[in-house]
Structure formats: structure tokens, C-alpha cells
């Protein structure tokens, strides 16, 4: 079967040709000055994407999971407590990683479909008179449920009770696709990876640390070796890495940051919203529900769709792949079998989104879902097409 179909998983995303070409390169000497000339400006570009003027960006060869570990082990000590909500597979996994590091978790169980519970956080922090909670963890975009949370509200909850806890944010499936404001939201560590909004293949954990989080690295005693932030900063200051950097991916990331900044971050976010809204119109036309509980939680990078009762979402994603060669995200953890996900982040055009909607529709019809063939496509066409007034835009 031809394998040229776009993927509709929420990362890794489709690779823009411009990035593939940028990474088609000969070996470079990472100790030669050329590397430094490429690498140092990249860190400044990335600060813009994270929305920080005062934070520092760090890259590690890893994925988002390595980014979580970097955040925790560099700032906390075994026996420290973090406050976290479990409302999807990614927030769940970050909590489990903390546990493996010997961190105590004050966990708030939240419906899978809800966002980070800023009010419940405020109550927990208000009761923590001894300031045992050292950090609050928040998953900005819970990729398992298609839920985007209000990180500014979490910061307000911390500040409202004058609690000194740091704020650590998983922005793996939001940063570079959705508005992210590290400084405005008082984020102390923000984590992402190469293979989501940056549209690259997997292999880089990309983090930003605030001054406070950097100061915490001096006293944190969790075991860390490969992901040691002070060693990385010292090497970066000299324009290099503590070990051999993935030069191809770093070249790709430089190009990716240029693409994002040339387009303009606001336009990047508006484009994601536009593509996502077309997908949501299609879901509505199918008569299906989103996993996200309320419109203000709807994610612009991934849409998690509840399948009707009696249907198994895993069968749907298997069928779509086996018959049509198209990948969608399956349900993870508590929502396994109950939802399938259409990833629509990164380099996704209206035309690509329409093929994803059409193929999902066809696969559902094959399996006897009570949906009308063409209904979702027509709803998305009405939204993307010229008849919808303010959405009419020329592709030059
Ligand atoms: C993809 C993702 C991760 C990281 O997963 P990796 O497979 O380690 O890159 C973490 N959090 C969220 C919200 C994600 O979407």
C-alpha cells in the first residue's frame, strides 16, 4: 500500500518538506564554530516560542518524557511533594514518573474530559500552611482527551494564597501550536518535544527554565546524570553540548523556529484554531460528542471523539489503518476503546484535514456507525470554504 497519506495522530506530525530538506545534510563537527553559530541564535528564537524573555531554553536528546524527567530531577529532592491533577494519560504518566523519583504526590482525580482544576488546586494550596508542596504540575493540553487548560488560572490560584510553589507545565502538545506565555503565566519549567508543534521527527526534549527553577537546580538532590541542567548550561555557554548533540535535529529545529517566526506566532495559533474548528464541525455533523466536557476546553491540536456506545474505538483505528492506510490516535488509559483522536497540529492544511475527516467517516460507515456518509466532510467544507464569509482566505 502507498504510504503517502498524511498522519492524523497528535504527534509525531507530518514533516514539512522544508524541514526534511533542512535535515538532509552531511556530518558536521559539533565542536567546530559552525555549530555554535547555528545553535546560539536558535535558543533565542525558541524563547519567543515559549513566550519568555527571562527564562532559559535547554535542549536534550530525548522526547517529552525525558523533558518531564529533566524538569523534576533538576528542581526537586526525594521526599518533596508536588500537587498534580490526573485527568488523562499524559498527566497520569508525569505523576508516575515523579513517583519513580521518590517524590510525594498530592493527587487530585479529575474527570477525563475536564481540565486542570485551578479551584481545587487553590484549596489544596491554602491548606498547605507548612509549604510542603514544592511544585504544581499542570498539563496544558491533555493529548489523551483533547483538553486545553487555563494555565494563567493555575498561576492565579498559586498567587492568590501566596504559596511559594513552582509551576511546571507540560506543553508538549501545545507549545508552538497554541498560545503559550511562560512569563505572563509565571511558569517555572515548560516542557515540549520536537515531534509536535515543531513538526520534526522525535528526538529532542525542549525545555525552558525560569530563574527560580534554575536556582532550584543548585539544591535539588534527585539523581540526574544525562539530564543534568547545570552541566548542559555550562556547555551551552561555551556554544557546545556535554555530549554529542543530535546535529541533524538541531538543524531541523532551527529551520522550524524560523518557519514559525516567519509566519508569525499569532497566525500559527489562528491557523491551528481554524483547522481544529473545521474538524469539530464535522464531529458535530456526525452527531458524536467530544471527550472534552466544555467548549472552552476544546483543544486546537487534537480532537478526541467519543464513539457511540456499543462500538470499540480501537477497532475503528485498526480498520482505518489496515484498509485505508491512515493513522488516527486511539484511546489511552481510562478512555481506551471509548475515544479515537484526530491529531491536527503542525503542518496541516484544510485539504489534509478534509481527507482525514473523509477517511474517518468512511471507516466509521464501514463498521456500521450511525453516521451519514459525507455529513462531516460537508460541514467542514462549509466552514473552510468560501461561503463562510470571514473564513474565506486565499491560498496564494
Ligand atoms: C506527546 C506528549 C508527551 C511526551 O511523550 P513522548 O512520547 O515522550 O514524546 C507528553 N505530554 C503530552 C501532553 C504529550 O502530548
Short mmCIF file of C-alpha atoms in Angstrom, two decimals, residues 143-280:
data_model
loop_
_atom_site.label_atom_id
_atom_site.label_comp_id
_atom_site.label_asym_id
_atom_site.label_seq_id
_atom_site.Cartn_x
_atom_site.Cartn_y
_atom_site.Cartn_z
CA UNK A 143 -3.44 14.96 24.40
CA UNK A 144 -5.36 11.87 25.51
CA UNK A 145 -8.65 13.75 25.89
CA UNK A 146 -8.20 16.83 23.67
CA UNK A 147 -8.48 19.19 26.62
CA UNK A 148 -6.67 22.52 26.90
CA UNK A 149 -6.42 24.05 30.36
CA UNK A 150 -6.08 27.62 31.53
CA UNK A 151 -2.53 27.87 32.87
CA UNK A 152 -2.96 31.52 33.83
CA UNK A 153 -5.73 30.40 36.20
CA UNK A 154 -3.37 27.90 37.84
CA UNK A 155 -0.80 30.63 38.41
CA UNK A 156 -3.55 32.86 39.88
CA UNK A 157 -4.55 30.02 42.22
CA UNK A 158 -0.97 29.78 43.49
CA UNK A 159 -0.58 33.54 43.86
CA UNK A 160 -3.99 34.03 45.49
CA UNK A 161 -2.76 32.20 48.60
CA UNK A 162 0.81 33.50 48.34
CA UNK A 163 2.15 29.99 48.02
CA UNK A 164 5.81 29.67 47.00
CA UNK A 165 5.30 26.51 44.90
CA UNK A 166 6.86 26.48 41.45
CA UNK A 167 4.66 25.85 38.41
CA UNK A 168 5.76 23.15 35.97
CA UNK A 169 3.83 22.84 32.72
CA UNK A 170 3.68 20.03 30.20
CA UNK A 171 3.29 21.95 26.95
CA UNK A 172 4.32 19.06 24.74
CA UNK A 173 1.24 19.20 22.51
CA UNK A 174 0.57 22.92 22.85
CA UNK A 175 3.82 24.87 22.58
CA UNK A 176 4.41 26.12 19.02
CA UNK A 177 0.78 25.39 18.10
CA UNK A 178 -1.23 27.26 20.73
CA UNK A 179 -0.68 30.47 22.64
CA UNK A 180 1.88 29.83 25.37
CA UNK A 181 3.08 32.58 27.69
CA UNK A 182 5.71 31.35 30.05
CA UNK A 183 6.47 34.75 31.59
CA UNK A 184 2.88 36.03 31.79
CA UNK A 185 1.70 32.82 33.41
CA UNK A 186 4.64 32.59 35.79
CA UNK A 187 5.68 29.16 34.53
CA UNK A 188 8.89 27.87 36.13
CA UNK A 189 9.56 24.93 33.85
CA UNK A 190 7.88 24.37 30.49
CA UNK A 191 8.41 21.12 28.60
CA UNK A 192 7.91 20.21 24.97
CA UNK A 193 9.32 17.88 22.33
CA UNK A 194 10.43 18.15 18.70
CA UNK A 195 7.70 15.98 17.20
CA UNK A 196 4.57 18.03 17.96
CA UNK A 197 4.26 21.76 17.26
CA UNK A 198 7.80 21.92 15.91
CA UNK A 199 6.84 19.42 13.18
CA UNK A 200 10.06 17.38 13.38
CA UNK A 201 10.72 13.72 13.88
CA UNK A 202 11.03 12.70 17.55
CA UNK A 203 14.33 13.04 19.37
CA UNK A 204 14.55 16.34 21.24
CA UNK A 205 13.17 17.41 24.60
CA UNK A 206 12.90 21.20 24.60
CA UNK A 207 12.56 22.97 27.93
CA UNK A 208 12.51 26.47 29.32
CA UNK A 209 13.53 27.15 32.93
CA UNK A 210 12.72 30.31 34.88
CA UNK A 211 15.37 31.96 37.05
CA UNK A 212 13.74 30.37 40.11
CA UNK A 213 13.83 26.92 38.59
CA UNK A 214 17.47 27.42 37.64
CA UNK A 215 18.24 28.42 41.22
CA UNK A 216 16.48 25.26 42.44
CA UNK A 217 18.95 23.11 40.46
CA UNK A 218 21.62 24.08 42.99
CA UNK A 219 19.91 22.33 45.90
CA UNK A 220 17.82 19.59 44.23
CA UNK A 221 19.10 16.12 45.08
CA UNK A 222 17.15 13.79 42.79
CA UNK A 223 19.57 11.61 40.86
CA UNK A 224 20.38 13.01 37.47
CA UNK A 225 23.22 12.40 35.10
CA UNK A 226 22.42 12.65 31.40
CA UNK A 227 19.73 15.27 32.05
CA UNK A 228 21.82 17.49 34.29
CA UNK A 229 20.82 21.10 33.68
CA UNK A 230 23.88 22.80 35.23
CA UNK A 231 26.20 20.70 33.04
CA UNK A 232 24.10 21.50 29.98
CA UNK A 233 24.09 25.23 30.73
CA UNK A 234 27.82 25.31 31.27
CA UNK A 235 28.43 23.56 27.94
CA UNK A 236 25.84 25.72 26.15
CA UNK A 237 27.53 28.89 27.39
CA UNK A 238 30.60 27.72 25.50
CA UNK A 239 28.44 27.04 22.43
CA UNK A 240 28.55 23.28 22.82
CA UNK A 241 26.99 20.23 24.48
CA UNK A 242 28.20 17.97 27.32
CA UNK A 243 27.98 15.09 24.82
CA UNK A 244 27.40 14.66 21.10
CA UNK A 245 24.31 16.65 20.16
CA UNK A 246 21.82 15.39 17.54
CA UNK A 247 23.07 17.88 14.96
CA UNK A 248 20.52 16.95 12.30
CA UNK A 249 17.57 17.54 14.59
CA UNK A 250 19.06 20.76 15.86
CA UNK A 251 19.44 21.94 12.27
CA UNK A 252 15.80 20.99 11.72
CA UNK A 253 14.72 22.83 14.86
CA UNK A 254 16.48 25.99 13.69
CA UNK A 255 14.54 25.81 10.45
CA UNK A 256 11.31 25.03 12.28
CA UNK A 257 11.68 28.01 14.60
CA UNK A 258 12.35 30.19 11.54
CA UNK A 259 9.21 28.89 9.85
CA UNK A 260 7.09 29.63 12.92
CA UNK A 261 8.50 33.11 13.43
CA UNK A 262 8.26 33.99 9.73
CA UNK A 263 4.59 33.01 9.71
CA UNK A 264 4.10 34.86 12.98
CA UNK A 265 3.11 33.05 16.16
CA UNK A 266 -0.34 34.64 16.27
CA UNK A 267 -1.01 33.40 12.75
CA UNK A 268 0.27 29.93 13.68
CA UNK A 269 -2.20 29.82 16.58
CA UNK A 270 -5.05 31.19 14.43
CA UNK A 271 -4.32 28.58 11.76
CA UNK A 272 -4.48 25.77 14.30
CA UNK A 273 -7.75 27.10 15.64
CA UNK A 274 -9.19 27.31 12.14
CA UNK A 275 -8.23 23.75 11.19
CA UNK A 276 -9.48 22.43 14.54
CA UNK A 277 -12.81 24.21 14.21
CA UNK A 278 -13.44 22.52 10.86
CA UNK A 279 -12.81 19.13 12.46
CA UNK A 280 -15.18 19.97 15.32
#
